[in-house]
């Protein structure tokens, strides 16, 4: 039976802009970061540092605008965690997805993300990104530590490097899971198309899902 769908406008232009700019910058920073770390040689050590630091500043400006946008438009509400539908979503990813069961959640303008996405994106925003941001800035301003009194507090470059690399691995893990999960729509490209065009086709019959 063909499912009747309706087309809804899910992702506004600024949201798509920051999503894709952030994706490109984080991938570029992961590539240059692991070169700085010594994992391989691609751009050359010094060029890798230059690209990493320039991208960092662009990313910081983007994040500042994005935080402002979330707060002023009320879009932050899409990331408030909820228990409703969480178990159904976990069971779906563990079982239903492999047996062709219907997706327990369909996006709407009021709830863009399923309960698991809410938690994952919230952790990304309040844990992984601040961790990489703070450790990266400390790395960048190493020469000012003495003036800021951080050396007396016992902070070392090794500690900051460990936190920064750990945060980078967490971001990479997030990226891998994200790339897998975005292929699990009705078609492989359904969710990606929505993030490009802003529009998503959702089944009309989705009144069984819990209201988030
Ligand atoms: C606000 C964001 C960021 C800032 C300010 C920042 C800054 C820096 C700085 C200053 C360095 C050291 C460069 C040097 O040795 O001179 C560095 C290294 C590194 N960065 Fe970032 N970075 C940021 C985001 C990222 C992201 C998003 C990733 C990866 C997903 C990443 C991965 C790495 C890695 C793996 C290293 C090598 C660390 C080491 O081996 O000690 N960084 N970063």
Short mmCIF file of C-alpha atoms and ligand atoms in Angstrom, two decimals:
data_model
loop_
_atom_site.label_atom_id
_atom_site.label_comp_id
_atom_site.label_asym_id
_atom_site.label_seq_id
_atom_site.Cartn_x
_atom_site.Cartn_y
_atom_site.Cartn_z
CA UNK A 1 0.00 0.00 0.00
CA UNK A 2 1.37 3.40 -0.90
CA UNK A 3 1.65 5.68 2.11
CA UNK A 4 -0.01 9.09 1.86
CA UNK A 5 2.48 11.77 2.80
CA UNK A 6 2.39 15.50 3.29
CA UNK A 7 5.28 17.89 2.68
CA UNK A 8 6.25 20.00 5.68
CA UNK A 9 8.81 22.79 6.00
CA UNK A 10 11.15 21.55 8.71
CA UNK A 11 14.51 23.28 8.44
CA UNK A 12 14.74 27.04 7.96
CA UNK A 13 17.49 28.52 5.79
CA UNK A 14 19.71 29.59 8.71
CA UNK A 15 19.41 26.13 10.25
CA UNK A 16 20.53 24.49 7.00
CA UNK A 17 23.31 27.05 6.62
CA UNK A 18 24.77 26.44 10.10
CA UNK A 19 24.30 22.68 9.82
CA UNK A 20 26.29 22.35 6.60
CA UNK A 21 28.91 25.00 7.49
CA UNK A 22 29.45 23.28 10.83
CA UNK A 23 29.72 19.88 9.13
CA UNK A 24 32.36 21.10 6.63
CA UNK A 25 34.34 22.93 9.34
CA UNK A 26 34.29 20.02 11.81
CA UNK A 27 35.39 17.53 9.12
CA UNK A 28 38.19 19.92 8.05
CA UNK A 29 39.22 20.38 11.68
CA UNK A 30 39.20 16.64 12.30
CA UNK A 31 41.41 16.07 9.22
CA UNK A 32 43.88 18.85 10.17
CA UNK A 33 43.65 18.10 13.91
CA UNK A 34 44.71 14.48 13.53
CA UNK A 35 47.53 15.63 11.21
CA UNK A 36 48.73 18.00 13.98
CA UNK A 37 48.41 15.03 16.36
CA UNK A 38 50.87 13.17 14.09
CA UNK A 39 48.50 10.51 12.75
CA UNK A 40 49.43 11.19 9.06
CA UNK A 41 50.91 13.78 6.73
CA UNK A 42 48.54 15.54 4.34
CA UNK A 43 48.81 19.35 4.18
CA UNK A 44 52.13 19.55 6.07
CA UNK A 45 52.29 20.27 9.82
CA UNK A 46 52.39 24.09 9.66
CA UNK A 47 49.67 24.43 6.99
CA UNK A 48 47.52 22.01 9.01
CA UNK A 49 47.88 24.26 12.07
CA UNK A 50 46.99 27.37 9.99
CA UNK A 51 43.87 25.71 8.51
CA UNK A 52 42.88 24.37 11.95
CA UNK A 53 43.18 27.75 13.66
CA UNK A 54 41.43 29.75 10.87
CA UNK A 55 38.60 27.19 10.80
CA UNK A 56 38.36 27.38 14.61
CA UNK A 57 37.70 31.12 14.50
CA UNK A 58 35.10 30.77 11.73
CA UNK A 59 33.44 27.95 13.71
CA UNK A 60 33.41 30.02 16.91
CA UNK A 61 31.72 32.95 15.11
CA UNK A 62 29.21 30.51 13.60
CA UNK A 63 28.48 28.96 17.00
CA UNK A 64 27.95 32.38 18.62
CA UNK A 65 25.38 33.30 15.93
CA UNK A 66 23.79 29.85 16.19
CA UNK A 67 23.41 30.05 19.98
CA UNK A 68 21.81 33.50 19.52
CA UNK A 69 19.47 32.11 16.83
CA UNK A 70 18.41 29.16 19.03
CA UNK A 71 17.64 31.42 21.98
CA UNK A 72 15.84 34.19 20.08
CA UNK A 73 13.71 31.91 17.87
CA UNK A 74 12.85 29.39 20.62
CA UNK A 75 14.42 26.61 18.47
CA UNK A 76 16.29 25.38 21.58
CA UNK A 77 12.99 23.73 22.63
CA UNK A 78 13.62 20.98 20.07
CA UNK A 79 16.51 19.79 22.23
CA UNK A 80 14.69 19.51 25.55
CA UNK A 81 14.90 15.81 26.47
CA UNK A 82 11.73 13.78 26.95
CA UNK A 83 10.90 10.27 28.19
CA UNK A 84 7.84 10.10 25.92
CA UNK A 85 8.49 7.67 23.10
CA UNK A 86 12.12 7.08 24.19
CA UNK A 87 11.73 3.33 24.79
CA UNK A 88 9.85 2.92 21.50
CA UNK A 89 12.65 4.72 19.69
CA UNK A 90 15.39 2.59 21.32
CA UNK A 91 13.48 -0.62 20.56
CA UNK A 92 13.03 0.54 16.97
CA UNK A 93 16.79 1.08 16.47
CA UNK A 94 17.59 -2.26 18.17
CA UNK A 95 14.96 -4.38 16.47
CA UNK A 96 12.20 -2.80 14.39
CA UNK A 97 14.58 -1.17 11.94
CA UNK A 98 15.87 -4.62 10.89
CA UNK A 99 12.40 -6.13 10.45
CA UNK A 100 10.86 -3.28 8.44
CA UNK A 101 8.64 -2.07 11.32
CA UNK A 102 7.15 1.41 10.84
CA UNK A 103 9.22 4.27 12.22
CA UNK A 104 7.75 5.19 15.66
CA UNK A 105 8.39 8.89 15.15
CA UNK A 106 7.63 11.34 12.36
CA UNK A 107 8.95 14.86 12.40
CA UNK A 108 6.65 17.84 12.67
CA UNK A 109 7.27 21.58 12.94
CA UNK A 110 6.60 21.25 16.70
CA UNK A 111 8.94 18.27 17.24
CA UNK A 112 11.70 18.04 14.66
CA UNK A 113 13.75 15.39 16.44
CA UNK A 114 12.89 12.00 17.87
CA UNK A 115 13.53 11.47 21.63
CA UNK A 116 16.94 9.85 21.05
CA UNK A 117 18.03 12.59 18.68
CA UNK A 118 17.07 15.16 21.31
CA UNK A 119 19.41 13.54 23.84
CA UNK A 120 22.24 13.00 21.35
CA UNK A 121 22.10 16.57 20.00
CA UNK A 122 21.81 18.01 23.50
CA UNK A 123 24.94 16.11 24.60
CA UNK A 124 26.68 17.35 21.48
CA UNK A 125 25.73 20.94 22.24
CA UNK A 126 26.27 21.07 25.99
CA UNK A 127 29.13 18.59 26.39
CA UNK A 128 31.21 17.73 23.33
CA UNK A 129 31.26 21.15 21.66
CA UNK A 130 32.03 23.15 24.85
CA UNK A 131 34.76 20.59 25.67
CA UNK A 132 36.45 20.97 22.29
CA UNK A 133 35.87 24.71 22.32
CA UNK A 134 37.34 25.32 25.81
CA UNK A 135 40.33 22.98 25.35
CA UNK A 136 40.99 24.40 21.84
CA UNK A 137 40.98 27.99 23.11
CA UNK A 138 43.27 27.06 26.01
CA UNK A 139 45.61 25.41 23.48
CA UNK A 140 45.47 28.55 21.31
CA UNK A 141 46.24 30.94 24.17
CA UNK A 142 48.94 28.84 25.82
CA UNK A 143 51.31 31.85 25.86
CA UNK A 144 48.88 33.80 28.05
CA UNK A 145 48.47 31.11 30.72
CA UNK A 146 51.10 32.61 33.04
CA UNK A 147 49.42 36.04 32.89
CA UNK A 148 46.01 34.45 33.55
CA UNK A 149 47.37 32.55 36.58
CA UNK A 150 46.64 29.14 35.02
CA UNK A 151 50.22 27.87 35.39
CA UNK A 152 50.04 28.40 39.17
CA UNK A 153 46.83 26.36 39.22
CA UNK A 154 48.87 23.44 37.89
CA UNK A 155 47.34 23.26 34.41
CA UNK A 156 49.64 21.61 31.86
CA UNK A 157 49.58 21.52 28.06
CA UNK A 158 49.49 17.71 28.21
CA UNK A 159 46.21 17.78 30.18
CA UNK A 160 44.65 20.19 27.68
CA UNK A 161 45.91 18.11 24.73
CA UNK A 162 44.40 14.92 26.21
CA UNK A 163 41.01 16.61 26.73
CA UNK A 164 41.10 18.12 23.21
CA UNK A 165 41.95 14.80 21.52
CA UNK A 166 39.34 12.98 23.64
CA UNK A 167 36.70 15.53 22.62
CA UNK A 168 37.82 15.13 18.98
CA UNK A 169 37.31 11.32 19.22
CA UNK A 170 33.86 11.86 20.80
CA UNK A 171 32.93 14.18 17.92
CA UNK A 172 34.16 11.59 15.42
CA UNK A 173 32.05 8.90 17.12
CA UNK A 174 29.06 11.22 16.98
CA UNK A 175 29.70 11.86 13.27
CA UNK A 176 29.86 8.13 12.45
CA UNK A 177 26.59 7.39 14.33
CA UNK A 178 24.99 10.46 12.74
CA UNK A 179 26.00 9.37 9.22
CA UNK A 180 24.47 5.93 9.81
CA UNK A 181 21.24 7.23 11.37
CA UNK A 182 20.54 9.80 8.65
CA UNK A 183 20.27 6.93 6.17
CA UNK A 184 17.45 5.25 8.13
CA UNK A 185 14.52 7.27 6.75
CA UNK A 186 11.88 5.96 4.31
CA UNK A 187 14.62 6.23 1.66
CA UNK A 188 18.38 6.48 2.23
CA UNK A 189 18.39 10.18 1.31
CA UNK A 190 15.07 11.31 2.87
CA UNK A 191 16.62 13.05 5.89
CA UNK A 192 19.59 14.46 3.95
CA UNK A 193 17.27 15.95 1.30
CA UNK A 194 15.26 17.62 4.09
CA UNK A 195 18.44 19.25 5.44
CA UNK A 196 19.28 20.48 1.91
CA UNK A 197 15.86 21.74 0.79
CA UNK A 198 14.20 22.33 4.18
CA UNK A 199 11.17 20.17 3.17
CA UNK A 200 10.38 16.66 4.39
CA UNK A 201 7.67 14.22 3.30
CA UNK A 202 6.02 12.75 6.39
CA UNK A 203 3.17 10.20 6.50
CA UNK A 204 -0.23 11.84 7.05
CA UNK A 205 -1.21 8.94 9.33
CA UNK A 206 1.15 9.69 12.17
CA UNK A 207 -1.37 10.29 14.95
CA UNK A 208 -0.19 7.16 16.78
CA UNK A 209 3.10 8.72 17.81
CA UNK A 210 3.34 10.16 21.32
CA UNK A 211 2.96 13.93 21.42
CA UNK A 212 6.35 15.43 22.34
C1 LIG B 1 36.78 25.97 18.79
C2 LIG B 1 37.25 24.94 18.22
C3 LIG B 1 38.72 24.54 18.21
C4 LIG B 1 39.85 25.24 18.56
C5 LIG B 1 39.94 26.67 19.07
C6 LIG B 1 40.98 24.35 18.33
C7 LIG B 1 42.31 24.69 18.52
C8 LIG B 1 43.36 23.81 18.42
C9 LIG B 1 44.75 24.18 18.62
C10 LIG B 1 45.27 25.58 18.95
C11 LIG B 1 45.50 23.06 18.45
C12 LIG B 1 47.02 22.92 18.58
C13 LIG B 1 47.71 23.37 17.36
C14 LIG B 1 49.19 23.44 17.64
O1 LIG B 1 49.80 22.42 17.99
O2 LIG B 1 49.74 24.56 17.51
C15 LIG B 1 44.58 21.97 18.15
C16 LIG B 1 44.96 20.66 17.96
C17 LIG B 1 44.07 19.64 17.65
N1 LIG B 1 42.72 19.77 17.37
FE1 LIG B 1 41.63 21.45 17.63
N2 LIG B 1 40.53 23.14 17.89
C18 LIG B 1 39.14 23.22 17.78
C19 LIG B 1 38.29 22.26 17.29
C20 LIG B 1 38.67 20.99 16.92
C21 LIG B 1 37.80 20.00 16.34
C22 LIG B 1 36.32 20.24 15.97
C23 LIG B 1 38.54 18.86 16.18
C24 LIG B 1 38.16 17.50 15.64
C25 LIG B 1 36.96 17.05 15.44
C26 LIG B 1 39.87 19.13 16.68
C27 LIG B 1 40.91 18.24 16.72
C28 LIG B 1 42.20 18.52 17.10
C29 LIG B 1 43.26 17.52 17.26
C30 LIG B 1 43.10 16.01 17.09
C31 LIG B 1 44.43 18.23 17.60
C32 LIG B 1 45.79 17.64 17.92
C33 LIG B 1 45.96 17.62 19.42
C34 LIG B 1 47.26 17.02 19.91
O3 LIG B 1 47.70 16.01 19.37
O4 LIG B 1 47.82 17.54 20.87
N3 LIG B 1 39.92 20.44 17.10
N4 LIG B 1 43.29 22.47 18.13
#
